[in-house]
mmCIF file of C-alpha atoms in Angstrom:
data_model
loop_
_atom_site.group_PDB
_atom_site.id
_atom_site.type_symbol
_atom_site.label_atom_id
_atom_site.label_comp_id
_atom_site.label_asym_id
_atom_site.label_seq_id
_atom_site.Cartn_x
_atom_site.Cartn_y
_atom_site.Cartn_z
ATOM 1 C CA MET A 1 132.974 102.915 99.304
ATOM 2 C CA ARG A 2 131.500 101.205 96.287
ATOM 3 C CA PHE A 3 128.644 98.803 95.766
ATOM 4 C CA ARG A 4 127.214 97.366 92.578
ATOM 5 C CA ALA A 5 125.069 94.293 91.960
ATOM 6 C CA LYS A 6 123.059 92.799 89.103
ATOM 7 C CA VAL A 7 120.190 90.331 88.931
ATOM 8 C CA PHE A 8 119.234 88.622 85.671
ATOM 9 C CA GLU A 9 116.958 85.808 86.829
ATOM 10 C CA ILE A 10 113.320 86.898 86.984
ATOM 11 C CA SER A 11 112.682 84.444 89.843
ATOM 12 C CA SER A 12 115.437 86.106 91.893
ATOM 13 C CA ILE A 13 113.931 89.541 91.189
ATOM 14 C CA HIS A 14 110.564 88.314 92.465
ATOM 15 C CA GLU A 15 112.152 86.796 95.581
ATOM 16 C CA LEU A 16 113.966 90.055 96.331
ATOM 17 C CA GLU A 17 110.688 91.936 96.025
ATOM 18 C CA LYS A 18 109.036 89.533 98.480
ATOM 19 C CA VAL A 19 111.845 89.894 101.015
ATOM 20 C CA VAL A 20 111.833 93.700 100.837
ATOM 21 C CA SER A 21 108.020 93.774 101.065
ATOM 22 C CA THR A 22 108.185 91.623 104.197
ATOM 23 C CA VAL A 23 110.791 93.892 105.767
ATOM 24 C CA ALA A 24 108.776 97.000 104.852
ATOM 25 C CA LYS A 25 105.788 95.626 106.762
ATOM 26 C CA LEU A 26 107.814 94.675 109.819
ATOM 27 C CA VAL A 27 109.847 97.825 110.405
ATOM 28 C CA ASN A 28 108.831 101.300 111.498
ATOM 29 C CA LYS A 29 109.685 103.775 108.702
ATOM 30 C CA THR A 30 113.421 103.088 108.319
ATOM 31 C CA CYS A 31 115.872 100.230 108.685
ATOM 32 C CA ILE A 32 119.557 99.508 108.243
ATOM 33 C CA LEU A 33 120.778 97.807 105.087
ATOM 34 C CA ARG A 34 124.078 96.102 105.921
ATOM 35 C CA LEU A 35 126.098 95.033 102.887
ATOM 36 C CA CYS A 36 128.767 92.370 103.427
ATOM 37 C CA LYS A 37 130.859 90.217 101.134
ATOM 38 C CA ASP A 38 128.670 87.116 101.392
ATOM 39 C CA LYS A 39 125.465 88.351 103.024
ATOM 40 C CA VAL A 40 122.972 91.202 102.936
ATOM 41 C CA TYR A 41 121.103 92.190 106.096
ATOM 42 C CA PHE A 42 118.022 94.264 106.854
ATOM 43 C CA ILE A 43 118.106 95.358 110.495
ATOM 44 C CA SER A 44 115.543 97.213 112.585
ATOM 45 C CA VAL A 45 116.190 98.131 116.206
ATOM 46 C CA ASP A 46 113.217 99.570 118.112
ATOM 47 C CA ARG A 47 114.601 100.753 121.465
ATOM 48 C CA THR A 48 111.222 101.424 123.076
ATOM 49 C CA LEU A 49 110.150 99.239 125.991
ATOM 50 C CA SER A 50 107.817 97.075 123.891
ATOM 51 C CA GLY A 51 109.739 97.503 120.632
ATOM 52 C CA MET A 52 110.335 94.631 118.212
ATOM 53 C CA GLN A 53 113.802 94.012 116.800
ATOM 54 C CA VAL A 54 114.062 92.538 113.299
ATOM 55 C CA TRP A 55 117.076 90.782 111.801
ATOM 56 C CA CYS A 56 116.751 89.600 108.167
ATOM 57 C CA CYS A 57 119.669 87.839 106.461
ATOM 58 C CA LEU A 58 120.014 87.029 102.734
ATOM 59 C CA GLN A 59 122.647 84.824 101.123
ATOM 60 C CA GLN A 60 123.760 87.240 98.405
ATOM 61 C CA ALA A 61 125.003 84.507 96.024
ATOM 62 C CA LYS A 62 121.480 83.049 95.841
ATOM 63 C CA PHE A 63 119.989 86.357 94.648
ATOM 64 C CA PHE A 64 122.641 88.268 92.702
ATOM 65 C CA ASP A 65 124.394 87.201 89.494
ATOM 66 C CA GLU A 66 127.016 89.911 89.946
ATOM 67 C CA TYR A 67 128.029 91.436 93.280
ATOM 68 C CA SER A 68 130.878 93.870 93.903
ATOM 69 C CA LEU A 69 131.567 95.528 97.247
ATOM 70 C CA GLU A 70 134.299 97.819 98.516
ATOM 71 C CA GLY A 71 133.611 98.685 102.131
ATOM 72 C CA VAL A 72 134.861 101.399 104.458
ATOM 73 C CA THR A 73 138.309 99.790 104.674
ATOM 74 C CA ALA A 74 139.913 96.520 103.603
ATOM 75 C CA GLU A 75 139.542 95.251 107.185
ATOM 76 C CA ALA A 76 135.987 96.563 107.624
ATOM 77 C CA ASN A 77 134.741 95.496 104.218
ATOM 78 C CA GLU A 78 131.107 96.385 104.886
ATOM 79 C CA ILE A 79 128.671 99.240 104.251
ATOM 80 C CA TYR A 80 125.793 100.280 106.520
ATOM 81 C CA LEU A 81 122.998 102.347 104.967
ATOM 82 C CA GLU A 82 119.850 103.720 106.584
ATOM 83 C CA LEU A 83 116.870 103.795 104.229
ATOM 84 C CA ALA A 84 113.086 103.586 104.019
ATOM 85 C CA PRO A 85 112.270 100.021 102.879
ATOM 86 C CA ASP A 86 108.972 101.278 101.395
ATOM 87 C CA ASN A 87 110.984 103.198 98.774
ATOM 88 C CA LEU A 88 113.040 100.131 97.906
ATOM 89 C CA MET A 89 109.885 98.014 97.769
ATOM 90 C CA ARG A 90 108.311 100.358 95.215
ATOM 91 C CA ALA A 91 111.429 100.144 93.063
ATOM 92 C CA PHE A 92 111.383 96.346 93.037
ATOM 93 C CA ARG A 93 107.649 96.203 92.343
ATOM 94 C CA SER A 94 108.162 98.176 89.149
ATOM 95 C CA ALA A 95 110.650 95.477 88.079
ATOM 96 C CA HIS A 96 108.019 92.746 88.029
ATOM 97 C CA ASN A 97 108.571 91.971 84.316
ATOM 98 C CA ALA A 98 112.144 93.205 84.065
ATOM 99 C CA LYS A 99 114.872 91.568 82.001
ATOM 100 C CA SER A 100 117.401 92.536 84.665
ATOM 101 C CA ILE A 101 118.043 95.019 87.452
ATOM 102 C CA LYS A 102 121.221 96.771 88.504
ATOM 103 C CA ILE A 103 121.665 98.202 91.996
ATOM 104 C CA LYS A 104 124.485 100.585 92.827
ATOM 105 C CA LEU A 105 125.494 103.063 95.489
ATOM 106 C CA ALA A 106 125.661 106.525 93.953
ATOM 107 C CA LYS A 107 126.038 110.103 95.078
ATOM 108 C CA LYS A 108 123.700 112.553 93.403
ATOM 109 C CA HIS A 109 122.275 115.468 95.385
ATOM 110 C CA VAL A 110 122.347 113.045 98.308
ATOM 111 C CA PRO A 111 123.684 109.481 98.637
ATOM 112 C CA CYS A 112 121.334 107.090 96.840
ATOM 113 C CA LEU A 113 120.857 103.449 96.170
ATOM 114 C CA THR A 114 120.102 103.592 92.452
ATOM 115 C CA VAL A 115 117.970 100.787 91.016
ATOM 116 C CA GLU A 116 118.197 100.599 87.207
ATOM 117 C CA ILE A 117 115.568 98.345 85.656
ATOM 118 C CA ASP A 118 115.961 96.965 82.134
ATOM 119 C CA LEU A 119 112.449 96.431 80.764
ATOM 120 C CA PRO A 120 111.411 94.289 77.786
ATOM 121 C CA SER A 121 110.715 96.240 74.587
ATOM 122 C CA ARG A 122 108.887 95.429 71.342
ATOM 123 C CA SER A 123 111.091 97.811 69.398
ATOM 124 C CA LEU A 124 114.847 98.000 68.893
ATOM 125 C CA SER A 125 115.188 100.846 71.373
ATOM 126 C CA ALA A 126 115.897 99.943 74.973
ATOM 127 C CA ARG A 127 113.429 100.669 77.764
ATOM 128 C CA SER A 128 114.690 101.368 81.243
ATOM 129 C CA LEU A 129 113.408 102.742 84.511
ATOM 130 C CA VAL A 130 115.555 104.299 87.234
ATOM 131 C CA HIS A 131 114.693 104.690 90.924
ATOM 132 C CA ASP A 132 116.915 106.687 93.267
ATOM 133 C CA VAL A 133 116.346 105.564 96.842
ATOM 134 C CA PRO A 134 117.811 108.128 99.284
ATOM 135 C CA VAL A 135 120.106 106.608 101.904
ATOM 136 C CA HIS A 136 122.118 107.797 104.885
ATOM 137 C CA VAL A 137 125.579 106.280 105.247
ATOM 138 C CA VAL A 138 125.980 105.076 108.839
ATOM 139 C CA SER A 139 129.264 105.988 110.495
ATOM 140 C CA ARG A 140 131.474 103.069 111.443
ATOM 141 C CA ARG A 141 131.463 104.142 115.091
ATOM 142 C CA LEU A 142 127.708 103.410 115.176
ATOM 143 C CA TRP A 143 127.902 99.924 113.679
ATOM 144 C CA LYS A 144 127.927 98.353 117.140
ATOM 145 C CA ASP A 145 124.363 99.619 117.636
ATOM 146 C CA TYR A 146 123.186 97.218 114.925
ATOM 147 C CA GLU A 147 124.797 93.986 116.036
ATOM 148 C CA GLU A 148 122.622 90.878 116.110
ATOM 149 C CA PRO A 149 120.639 90.823 119.369
ATOM 150 C CA ALA A 150 121.860 88.384 121.974
ATOM 151 C CA MET A 151 119.839 85.194 121.944
ATOM 152 C CA PRO A 152 118.147 84.760 125.345
ATOM 153 C CA ALA A 153 118.195 81.464 127.209
ATOM 154 C CA CYS A 154 115.018 79.771 125.984
ATOM 155 C CA GLN A 155 113.304 77.057 127.993
ATOM 156 C CA VAL A 156 111.102 75.780 125.178
ATOM 157 C CA SER A 157 111.100 75.797 121.381
ATOM 158 C CA VAL A 158 108.163 74.795 119.166
ATOM 159 C CA GLU A 159 107.359 75.061 115.490
ATOM 160 C CA LEU A 160 104.426 77.400 114.929
ATOM 161 C CA PRO A 161 101.202 76.295 113.228
ATOM 162 C CA PRO A 162 100.475 77.881 109.806
ATOM 163 C CA LEU A 163 100.843 81.652 110.082
ATOM 164 C CA LYS A 164 97.455 82.219 108.410
ATOM 165 C CA THR A 165 95.789 80.231 111.179
ATOM 166 C CA LEU A 166 97.659 82.125 113.873
ATOM 167 C CA LYS A 167 96.897 85.452 112.187
ATOM 168 C CA THR A 168 93.137 84.714 112.229
ATOM 169 C CA VAL A 169 93.281 83.890 115.945
ATOM 170 C CA LEU A 170 95.236 87.043 116.823
ATOM 171 C CA GLU A 171 93.047 89.357 114.740
ATOM 172 C CA LYS A 172 90.032 88.263 116.778
ATOM 173 C CA MET A 173 91.880 88.501 120.087
ATOM 174 C CA LYS A 174 93.085 92.052 119.361
ATOM 175 C CA ASN A 175 89.569 93.281 120.047
ATOM 176 C CA ILE A 176 89.772 91.959 123.610
ATOM 177 C CA SER A 177 93.230 92.988 124.823
ATOM 178 C CA HIS A 178 96.435 94.621 123.593
ATOM 179 C CA ILE A 179 98.543 92.015 125.421
ATOM 180 C CA VAL A 180 98.688 88.303 124.549
ATOM 181 C CA THR A 181 100.224 85.516 126.633
ATOM 182 C CA VAL A 182 102.164 82.902 124.663
ATOM 183 C CA SER A 183 102.782 79.649 126.553
ATOM 184 C CA ALA A 184 104.501 76.480 125.365
ATOM 185 C CA ASN A 185 105.950 73.271 126.790
ATOM 186 C CA ASN A 186 108.287 70.493 125.720
ATOM 187 C CA SER A 187 105.401 68.233 124.764
ATOM 188 C CA GLY A 188 104.681 70.253 121.619
ATOM 189 C CA GLN A 189 101.836 72.289 123.089
ATOM 190 C CA LEU A 190 101.268 76.000 122.434
ATOM 191 C CA ASN A 191 98.629 78.204 124.051
ATOM 192 C CA ILE A 192 97.640 81.702 122.934
ATOM 193 C CA LYS A 193 95.615 83.601 125.532
ATOM 194 C CA VAL A 194 94.132 87.039 126.157
ATOM 195 C CA GLU A 195 92.267 88.082 129.263
ATOM 196 C CA THR A 196 90.613 91.029 130.959
ATOM 197 C CA ASP A 197 88.785 91.453 134.260
ATOM 198 C CA LEU A 198 85.614 90.194 132.573
ATOM 199 C CA VAL A 199 86.708 87.542 130.069
ATOM 200 C CA SER A 200 89.468 85.076 129.240
ATOM 201 C CA VAL A 201 89.907 83.584 125.745
ATOM 202 C CA ALA A 202 92.495 80.986 124.750
ATOM 203 C CA THR A 203 93.396 78.901 121.700
ATOM 204 C CA PHE A 204 95.311 75.633 122.076
ATOM 205 C CA PHE A 205 97.627 73.929 119.580
ATOM 206 C CA ARG A 206 98.881 70.377 120.075
ATOM 207 C CA HIS A 207 101.427 67.972 118.545
ATOM 208 C CA LEU A 208 103.749 70.692 117.254
ATOM 209 C CA ALA A 209 107.269 69.802 116.129
ATOM 210 C CA GLN A 210 110.067 70.699 118.535
ATOM 211 C CA PRO A 211 113.439 71.754 117.128
ATOM 212 C CA ASN A 212 116.338 71.797 119.583
ATOM 213 C CA MET A 213 118.597 74.307 117.829
ATOM 214 C CA PHE A 214 117.868 77.176 120.220
ATOM 215 C CA LEU A 215 117.687 75.371 123.559
ATOM 216 C CA ARG A 216 120.626 75.748 125.939
ATOM 217 C CA GLY A 217 121.663 73.322 128.602
ATOM 218 C CA ASP A 218 119.527 70.402 129.697
ATOM 219 C CA ARG A 219 115.913 70.196 128.614
ATOM 220 C CA GLU A 220 113.316 70.799 131.352
ATOM 221 C CA PRO A 221 112.683 67.319 132.866
ATOM 222 C CA ASP A 222 108.951 67.995 133.214
ATOM 223 C CA ALA A 223 107.844 68.017 129.567
ATOM 224 C CA ASP A 224 104.360 69.227 130.501
ATOM 225 C CA LYS A 225 105.589 72.336 132.325
ATOM 226 C CA PHE A 226 104.582 75.529 130.509
ATOM 227 C CA PHE A 227 106.786 78.586 130.053
ATOM 228 C CA SER A 228 105.097 81.873 129.203
ATOM 229 C CA VAL A 229 105.733 85.402 128.037
ATOM 230 C CA ARG A 230 103.343 88.350 127.603
ATOM 231 C CA VAL A 231 103.891 90.429 124.445
ATOM 232 C CA ASP A 232 102.229 93.185 122.438
ATOM 233 C CA ILE A 233 99.520 91.426 120.419
ATOM 234 C CA LYS A 234 99.752 93.919 117.541
ATOM 235 C CA LYS A 235 103.462 93.191 117.113
ATOM 236 C CA LEU A 236 102.869 89.431 117.054
ATOM 237 C CA ALA A 237 99.979 89.845 114.594
ATOM 238 C CA LEU A 238 102.193 92.059 112.441
ATOM 239 C CA PHE A 239 104.776 89.287 112.180
ATOM 240 C CA CYS A 240 102.113 86.774 111.105
ATOM 241 C CA ASN A 241 100.648 89.206 108.564
ATOM 242 C CA SER A 242 103.909 90.435 107.038
ATOM 243 C CA GLN A 243 105.252 87.330 105.352
ATOM 244 C CA HIS A 244 105.314 87.467 101.556
ATOM 245 C CA ILE A 245 107.665 84.468 101.462
ATOM 246 C CA THR A 246 106.611 80.859 101.972
ATOM 247 C CA PRO A 247 108.674 79.593 104.923
ATOM 248 C CA GLN A 248 110.119 76.137 105.391
ATOM 249 C CA ARG A 249 109.111 76.548 109.012
ATOM 250 C CA VAL A 250 108.653 79.202 111.693
ATOM 251 C CA ILE A 251 110.082 78.463 115.115
ATOM 252 C CA CYS A 252 108.829 80.062 118.325
ATOM 253 C CA ASN A 253 111.249 80.220 121.261
ATOM 254 C CA VAL A 254 110.015 81.239 124.696
ATOM 255 C CA ALA A 255 112.336 82.807 127.262
ATOM 256 C CA ASP A 256 110.149 82.629 130.351
ATOM 257 C CA LYS A 257 108.679 86.035 131.245
ATOM 258 C CA SER A 258 111.345 87.926 129.263
ATOM 259 C CA MET A 259 111.243 87.454 125.482
ATOM 260 C CA LEU A 260 109.552 85.780 122.520
ATOM 261 C CA HIS A 261 111.941 84.905 119.692
ATOM 262 C CA LEU A 262 110.483 84.081 116.268
ATOM 263 C CA TYR A 263 112.724 82.449 113.676
ATOM 264 C CA PHE A 264 111.567 82.247 110.041
ATOM 265 C CA THR A 265 113.522 79.877 107.780
ATOM 266 C CA HIS A 266 113.690 79.810 103.976
ATOM 267 C CA PRO A 267 116.325 78.283 101.644
ATOM 268 C CA CYS A 268 117.756 81.744 100.841
ATOM 269 C CA THR A 269 116.594 83.905 103.748
ATOM 270 C CA THR A 270 116.191 83.901 107.510
ATOM 271 C CA ILE A 271 114.164 86.412 109.505
ATOM 272 C CA GLN A 272 114.383 86.781 113.261
ATOM 273 C CA CYS A 273 112.048 88.860 115.403
ATOM 274 C CA PHE A 274 112.700 89.591 119.069
ATOM 275 C CA LEU A 275 109.619 90.659 121.066
ATOM 276 C CA PRO A 276 110.361 91.757 124.643
ATOM 277 C CA GLY A 277 108.092 90.546 127.412
ATOM 278 C CA THR A 278 105.595 92.894 129.033
ATOM 279 C CA ALA A 279 105.128 92.911 132.777
ATOM 280 C CA ALA A 280 101.738 91.950 134.177
ATOM 281 C CA SER A 281 99.541 94.949 134.879
#
């Protein structure tokens, strides 16, 4: 297995740092870095009952000026690495003013993803900084555990309001309940609600755009009918608070009573989060 990539454009270095910083906020300690010929994935699978699954996809040609990959075999031309995204984030942050960065898979005392940073210098001598990010090579027999989650049948799809607005709402609601109910309909309405035995608080959004890319089958004939799902409010707030990238749009798909699917779009990157529904107490 071999992997080597280089980035010369400072804007691409900054975008990579933003993507890795976003992933580091979303995942719990470690994630899977999946290296393919045309794409790079960050994958996090939380198998707990209320766990959030994260699927981040980068178009490698839009970030890397050079990219060379030799996978496990010619047929399975991919590499799966388990790593702590915080370590990778720190490496990229130190490359803020770099002339270029080189990333390669190396074996030192342990397998590492080595990040070599070429820094600007006022003298003739070169300045460089090297970070060795420890990784664990994932066996091919375990790759199936990190396949993209199956997309549930969603009854409604709406474009979210600005994430900063939603974050402010959720931060206040977190003090009331650890569960939030997300409801939406096919008239572009979205309701965010928390409730206890003593109080009920809701925020209403209207006139939201409605993409159809995730809906299956015929649209619900009653456009005013709401579909709802209860999810962990901290996980939803984490998604809103984690984005270091400016999205083109963020789409919210509701699978009634079973799952909330959040889809973040950017010209070079997509991020999907799958939040399982929580049963009513």
